[in-house]
Coordinates of C-alpha atoms in Angstrom, one line a residue:
M1 CA 19.4 2.0 9.7
N2 CA 21.4 -0.5 7.7
P3 CA 19.7 -1.1 4.4
A4 CA 21.2 -4.6 4.4
V5 CA 18.7 -5.6 7.1
L6 CA 15.8 -5.0 4.7
T7 CA 17.4 -7.2 2.0
R8 CA 17.0 -10.2 4.4
I9 CA 13.3 -9.6 4.7
P10 CA 11.4 -11.7 2.1
A11 CA 9.5 -9.2 -0.1
A12 CA 6.6 -11.6 -0.4
L13 CA 6.1 -11.4 3.4
V14 CA 6.0 -7.6 3.2
A15 CA 3.4 -7.8 0.4
L16 CA 1.3 -10.3 2.4
L17 CA 1.3 -8.1 5.5
M18 CA 0.4 -4.9 3.7
V19 CA -2.6 -6.5 2.0
L20 CA -3.8 -8.2 5.2
L21 CA -3.7 -4.8 7.0
L22 CA -4.7 -2.3 4.4
S23 CA -7.6 -4.4 3.0
S24 CA -9.6 -3.4 6.1
W25 CA -9.5 0.2 4.7
F26 CA -11.2 -0.7 1.5
A27 CA -13.4 -3.6 2.5
P28 CA -14.2 -2.6 6.1
E29 CA -15.4 -4.9 8.7
G30 CA -19.1 -4.5 9.3
D31 CA -19.6 -3.9 5.6
S32 CA -20.9 -7.4 5.1
V33 CA -22.5 -6.5 1.8
R34 CA -19.2 -5.7 0.1
I35 CA -17.2 -8.4 1.8
Q36 CA -19.6 -11.0 0.5
Q37 CA -20.0 -9.6 -3.0
I38 CA -18.8 -12.1 -5.7
D39 CA -18.7 -9.3 -8.3
F40 CA -16.5 -7.0 -6.2
W41 CA -13.9 -9.7 -5.5
L42 CA -13.9 -10.9 -9.1
V43 CA -13.2 -7.3 -10.3
W44 CA -10.5 -7.1 -7.7
L45 CA -8.9 -10.3 -9.1
L46 CA -9.1 -8.8 -12.6
C47 CA -7.4 -5.6 -11.3
M48 CA -4.7 -7.7 -9.6
L49 CA -3.9 -9.4 -13.0
L50 CA -4.2 -6.3 -15.3
L51 CA -3.0 -3.5 -12.9
A52 CA -1.1 -4.8 -9.9
L53 CA 1.1 -7.4 -11.7
P54 CA 2.4 -4.9 -14.3
M55 CA 3.0 -2.3 -11.5
T56 CA 4.9 -4.9 -9.4
L57 CA 7.0 -5.7 -12.5
L58 CA 7.6 -1.9 -12.9
E59 CA 8.8 -1.4 -9.4
T60 CA 11.2 -4.3 -9.8
A61 CA 12.4 -3.0 -13.1
L62 CA 13.0 0.6 -11.9
A63 CA 15.0 -0.7 -8.9
R64 CA 17.1 -2.9 -11.2
R65 CA 17.7 -0.1 -13.6
S66 CA 18.7 2.5 -11.0
Q67 CA 20.4 0.2 -8.5
T68 CA 19.7 2.7 -5.7
A69 CA 17.0 3.7 -3.2
P70 CA 13.7 5.2 -4.6
L71 CA 14.3 8.9 -3.8
Q72 CA 17.7 8.8 -5.3
A73 CA 16.6 6.6 -8.2
I74 CA 13.9 9.0 -9.5
V75 CA 16.6 11.7 -9.8
Q76 CA 18.8 9.3 -11.9
L77 CA 15.9 8.0 -13.9
T78 CA 14.6 11.5 -14.9
R79 CA 18.1 12.5 -16.0
E80 CA 18.4 9.4 -18.2
A81 CA 14.9 10.2 -19.7
D82 CA 15.8 13.9 -20.1
V83 CA 12.5 15.1 -18.6
R84 CA 11.6 18.0 -16.3
P85 CA 12.6 17.7 -12.7
A86 CA 8.9 18.0 -11.7
W87 CA 8.7 14.3 -12.3
R88 CA 10.9 13.8 -9.2
L89 CA 8.1 14.9 -6.9
V90 CA 6.5 11.5 -7.2
G91 CA 9.3 10.1 -5.0
W92 CA 8.5 12.6 -2.3
L93 CA 4.8 12.0 -2.7
A94 CA 5.3 8.2 -2.3
V95 CA 7.2 8.8 1.0
A96 CA 4.4 11.1 2.2
V97 CA 1.8 8.5 1.4
M98 CA 3.8 5.8 3.2
A99 CA 4.1 8.0 6.3
I100 CA 0.4 8.8 6.3
M101 CA -0.5 5.1 6.0
A102 CA 1.7 4.4 8.9
G103 CA -0.2 6.9 10.9
G104 CA -3.5 5.3 9.7
M105 CA -2.4 1.9 10.8
A106 CA -1.5 3.2 14.2
Y107 CA -4.8 5.0 14.5
Q108 CA -6.7 1.9 13.5
S109 CA -4.9 -0.2 16.1
A110 CA -5.9 2.4 18.7
Y111 CA -9.5 2.0 17.6
Y112 CA -9.3 -1.8 18.2
F113 CA -7.5 -1.2 21.6
K114 CA -10.4 1.1 22.5
L115 CA -12.8 -1.7 21.8
F116 CA -10.8 -3.9 24.2
D117 CA -10.8 -1.0 26.6
A118 CA -14.6 -1.0 26.7
T119 CA -14.8 -4.8 27.4
V120 CA -12.6 -4.5 30.5
G121 CA -14.4 -1.4 31.8
W122 CA -11.6 1.2 31.2
S123 CA -12.4 4.7 30.0
V124 CA -9.2 5.7 28.1
P125 CA -10.1 8.3 25.4
L126 CA -9.4 7.2 21.8
F127 CA -7.1 10.3 21.4
A128 CA -4.9 8.8 24.2
W129 CA -4.8 5.4 22.6
A130 CA -4.0 6.9 19.2
S131 CA -1.2 9.0 20.6
L132 CA 0.3 6.0 22.4
S133 CA 0.0 3.8 19.3
I134 CA 1.9 6.4 17.2
L135 CA 4.7 6.6 19.8
V136 CA 4.9 2.8 20.0
A137 CA 5.0 2.5 16.2
V138 CA 7.9 5.0 16.0
G139 CA 9.7 3.0 18.8
L140 CA 9.2 -0.3 17.0
S141 CA 10.6 1.1 13.7
W142 CA 14.1 0.2 14.7
Y143 CA 13.3 -3.5 14.3
P144 CA 11.9 -3.9 10.8
R145 CA 12.8 -7.5 10.3
V146 CA 11.1 -8.6 13.6
L147 CA 8.1 -6.5 12.8
I148 CA 7.4 -8.2 9.5
W149 CA 7.4 -11.7 10.9
A150 CA 5.5 -10.7 14.0
G151 CA 2.9 -8.7 12.0
V152 CA 2.3 -11.6 9.5
I153 CA 1.8 -14.0 12.4
F154 CA -0.6 -11.7 14.3
A155 CA -2.6 -10.9 11.2
I156 CA -3.0 -14.5 10.0
L157 CA -4.0 -15.7 13.5
S158 CA -6.5 -12.8 13.8
I159 CA -8.0 -13.6 10.4
E160 CA -8.2 -17.3 11.0
L161 CA -9.9 -16.7 14.4
S162 CA -12.4 -14.4 12.6
T163 CA -13.1 -17.0 9.9
F164 CA -13.5 -19.7 12.4
A165 CA -16.0 -17.6 14.4
Q166 CA -18.0 -16.2 11.5
G167 CA -17.6 -18.8 8.7
I168 CA -17.3 -17.7 5.1
G169 CA -20.8 -16.3 5.0
Q170 CA -23.3 -16.1 2.2
W171 CA -21.9 -14.9 -1.1
A172 CA -24.1 -13.2 -3.7
W173 CA -24.0 -11.3 -7.0
T174 CA -25.0 -7.6 -6.5
S175 CA -25.0 -4.4 -8.6
F176 CA -21.6 -2.8 -9.2
S177 CA -20.9 0.9 -8.8
L178 CA -18.2 3.5 -9.4
A179 CA -17.5 3.5 -5.7
E180 CA -16.8 -0.2 -5.8
W181 CA -14.6 0.2 -8.8
S182 CA -12.6 2.7 -6.8
A183 CA -12.3 0.3 -3.9
A184 CA -11.3 -2.6 -6.1
V185 CA -8.5 -0.6 -7.9
T186 CA -7.3 0.9 -4.6
L187 CA -7.3 -2.5 -3.0
A188 CA -5.2 -3.9 -5.9
L189 CA -2.7 -1.0 -6.1
V190 CA -2.6 1.0 -2.8
A191 CA -3.3 -1.8 -0.4
S192 CA -0.5 -3.8 -2.0
G193 CA 2.0 -1.0 -1.2
L194 CA 2.8 -0.5 -4.9
G195 CA 4.7 2.7 -5.9
M196 CA 6.0 3.3 -2.4
G197 CA 9.3 1.5 -2.8
L198 CA 8.5 -1.3 -0.3
Y199 CA 9.9 -3.9 -2.6
W200 CA 12.6 -1.7 -4.0
Q201 CA 15.3 -2.7 -1.5
S202 CA 14.9 -6.5 -2.1
A203 CA 15.2 -5.9 -5.9
L204 CA 18.6 -4.3 -5.4
S205 CA 19.9 -7.6 -4.0
Q206 CA 18.9 -9.6 -7.0
P207 CA 21.2 -10.3 -10.0
T208 CA 20.2 -8.0 -12.8
S209 CA 20.8 -10.8 -15.3
D210 CA 17.8 -12.6 -14.0
R211 CA 14.3 -11.9 -15.3
A212 CA 12.3 -9.4 -13.2
S213 CA 9.4 -11.8 -13.2
L214 CA 11.3 -14.2 -11.0
Q215 CA 11.1 -11.6 -8.2
A216 CA 7.8 -9.9 -9.0
L217 CA 5.7 -13.0 -9.3
P218 CA 6.1 -14.2 -5.7
I219 CA 5.3 -10.7 -4.5
W220 CA 2.2 -10.6 -6.6
A221 CA 1.1 -14.1 -5.5
A222 CA 1.5 -13.0 -1.9
Q223 CA -0.7 -10.0 -2.6
V224 CA -3.4 -12.2 -4.1
V225 CA -3.3 -14.7 -1.1
G226 CA -3.6 -11.8 1.3
G227 CA -6.7 -10.4 -0.4
V228 CA -8.3 -13.9 -0.6
L229 CA -7.7 -14.5 3.1
F230 CA -9.2 -11.2 4.1
A231 CA -12.2 -11.7 1.8
L232 CA -13.0 -15.1 3.4
A233 CA -12.6 -13.7 6.9
Q234 CA -15.4 -11.1 6.3
G235 CA -13.5 -8.6 8.5
I236 CA -12.1 -8.9 11.9
H237 CA -14.5 -10.1 14.7
G238 CA -14.0 -11.2 18.3
G239 CA -12.1 -9.9 21.3
L240 CA -8.9 -11.9 20.8
A241 CA -9.0 -11.5 17.0
T242 CA -9.3 -7.7 17.2
T243 CA -6.5 -7.5 19.8
L244 CA -4.2 -9.6 17.6
Y245 CA -5.1 -7.5 14.6
A246 CA -4.3 -4.3 16.6
L247 CA -0.8 -5.7 17.3
A248 CA -0.4 -6.6 13.6
L249 CA -1.3 -3.0 12.7
L250 CA 1.3 -1.7 15.1
C251 CA 3.9 -3.9 13.5
G252 CA 2.9 -2.7 10.0
A253 CA 2.9 0.9 11.1
G254 CA 6.4 0.5 12.6
Y255 CA 7.7 -1.1 9.5
L256 CA 6.4 1.7 7.3
V257 CA 8.0 4.3 9.6
S258 CA 11.3 2.4 9.2
M259 CA 11.0 2.5 5.5
V260 CA 10.2 6.3 5.5
R261 CA 13.3 6.9 7.7
L262 CA 15.5 4.7 5.4
Q263 CA 14.4 6.6 2.3
L264 CA 14.8 10.0 3.8
S265 CA 18.2 9.1 5.2
A266 CA 19.4 7.7 1.8
R267 CA 18.4 11.0 0.2
G268 CA 20.7 12.8 2.7
L269 CA 17.9 14.8 4.3
A270 CA 18.9 16.4 7.7
V271 CA 17.7 14.4 10.7
P272 CA 15.6 17.1 12.2
L273 CA 13.8 17.7 8.9
Q274 CA 13.3 13.9 8.6
W275 CA 11.5 13.7 11.9
A276 CA 9.5 16.9 11.2
L277 CA 8.1 15.5 8.0
L278 CA 7.5 12.0 9.5
L279 CA 5.7 13.3 12.6
A280 CA 3.6 15.7 10.7
S281 CA 2.3 12.8 8.5
L282 CA 1.7 10.7 11.6
L283 CA 0.0 13.3 13.8
I284 CA -2.6 14.4 11.4
W285 CA -4.5 11.2 12.5
L286 CA -5.1 12.9 15.8
L287 CA -7.3 15.4 14.0
P288 CA -11.0 14.6 13.3
W289 CA -12.3 13.0 10.2
S290 CA -10.2 9.8 10.0
V291 CA -12.5 8.6 7.2
L292 CA -11.4 11.6 5.1
W293 CA -7.7 10.9 5.8
V294 CA -8.2 7.3 4.5
Q295 CA -9.7 8.6 1.3
I296 CA -6.9 11.2 0.9
A297 CA -4.2 8.6 1.5
S298 CA -6.0 6.3 -1.0
A299 CA -6.2 9.1 -3.6
L300 CA -2.6 10.1 -3.2
G301 CA -1.5 6.4 -3.5
L302 CA -3.4 6.1 -6.7
V303 CA -1.7 9.3 -8.0
V304 CA 1.7 7.8 -7.3
C305 CA 0.9 4.7 -9.3
L306 CA -0.5 6.9 -12.1
V307 CA 2.6 9.1 -12.3
Y308 CA 4.9 6.1 -12.3
A309 CA 2.9 4.5 -15.1
L310 CA 2.9 7.6 -17.2
F311 CA 6.6 8.2 -16.6
S312 CA 7.6 4.7 -17.5
G313 CA 5.1 4.3 -20.4
W314 CA 5.6 7.6 -22.1
Q315 CA 8.8 9.2 -20.9
M316 CA 11.5 6.5 -20.3
K317 CA 13.4 5.0 -23.2
I318 CA 12.0 1.7 -24.4
S319 CA 15.4 0.0 -24.3
H320 CA 16.0 0.9 -20.6
L321 CA 13.0 -0.9 -19.3
R322 CA 13.2 -3.8 -21.8
K323 CA 16.7 -4.6 -20.5
A324 CA 15.7 -4.2 -16.8
L325 CA 12.6 -6.5 -17.2
N326 CA 14.5 -9.0 -19.3
F327 CA 11.4 -10.8 -20.6
S328 CA 11.9 -13.9 -22.6
H329 CA 9.4 -12.8 -25.3
E330 CA 8.9 -9.5 -27.0
M331 CA 5.1 -9.9 -26.9
T332 CA 5.2 -10.0 -23.1
Y333 CA 7.0 -6.7 -23.0
N334 CA 4.6 -5.2 -25.5
L335 CA 1.6 -6.2 -23.4
W336 CA 3.3 -4.9 -20.3
R337 CA 3.9 -1.5 -22.0
V338 CA 0.2 -1.3 -23.1
A339 CA -0.7 -1.7 -19.4
M340 CA 1.6 1.1 -18.5
R341 CA 0.5 3.5 -21.2
L342 CA -3.2 2.8 -21.3
M343 CA -4.8 0.3 -18.9
I344 CA -3.3 1.6 -15.6
P345 CA -3.8 5.3 -16.3
L346 CA -7.4 4.9 -17.5
A347 CA -8.3 2.6 -14.6
V348 CA -6.7 4.9 -12.0
L349 CA -8.3 8.0 -13.4
L350 CA -11.7 6.4 -13.2
A351 CA -11.0 5.2 -9.6
L352 CA -9.9 8.8 -8.7
L353 CA -13.3 10.1 -9.9
G354 CA -15.0 7.7 -7.6
L355 CA -12.9 8.7 -4.7
I356 CA -13.3 12.4 -5.3
N357 CA -17.1 11.8 -5.4
Q358 CA -16.9 10.0 -2.0
M359 CA -14.8 12.8 -0.5
G360 CA -17.3 15.4 -1.7
Q361 CA -20.2 13.4 -0.2
F362 CA -18.3 13.1 3.1
W363 CA -17.6 16.8 3.2
F364 CA -21.2 17.7 2.3
F365 CA -22.8 15.5 5.0
N366 CA -20.4 16.6 7.7
N367 CA -20.8 20.3 6.9
S368 CA -24.4 20.6 6.0
P369 CA -26.6 22.7 8.4

């Protein structure tokens, strides 16, 4: 795949699509209590400002500093910082998370197609729908630019139809829990696709003399818009809406597959090994316990953000990131560095505790006699 194709895709569109699709993992349809919680969405907005915005700036800065693809960049960045090679594992983990999420999107689209199946009287097993969705996503991955535009159109049409059918509902204040904190942080960081290199390629095409915020702010704004749209929609409802959302999920899965292939190719990995790693990450969704796979993907995505924050905040040289970010005021840089060193690590660790607790409960209830 030619990387130049991805530089012509607006990064803000990628951000919008990822949030519109992955939000359904953390604010699921049918969970009307969470979707209408004022406190949950206000905490999410706070996380977007204090966590997602600094992480978006970080991804832009790392791309501008390295001027190469993520898997290659982490090798260069660790050499410059003179740290242990173990830090480079975060690049591979990010690729694995992206591949797992691609499989999750394909599986979720199969679930919606199964709902359509029931309305027309078919009896195709979910396993067959999921297998077909994965194959289609892999086939679509050769057309990333088309997928982004088509996915955004399908997702917005689906959400607008759902909003028109359901209204914006009754919003209320409720008690807040550790599980909801985990969901809010994950929605802000993982659902935005941060840490996975989705916005890396577009940053490489920008002049390094410009401020990083000129590129990061439109991406962050698109993430916020996507979350607000999904919150107002109260999930995906209705036959046509679910079908359109299933098509959007296939587009998103295909785009993530294309990004995985691009990163592995840029790293020089042998083609058979590329496909072995990719298919292994996709096909795990054909195994039981899809809920557990979502939680594992969420936890791994948070770990990627945590490692990048620790690496940039505590290991990289201050002058390297200051130059890459090119802030107009020193105070802005200092605040950003506090977010990297303290706020993001603490917020993510607390969110991981909540996710681990949820996974433990899931395992207990599904294995109890």
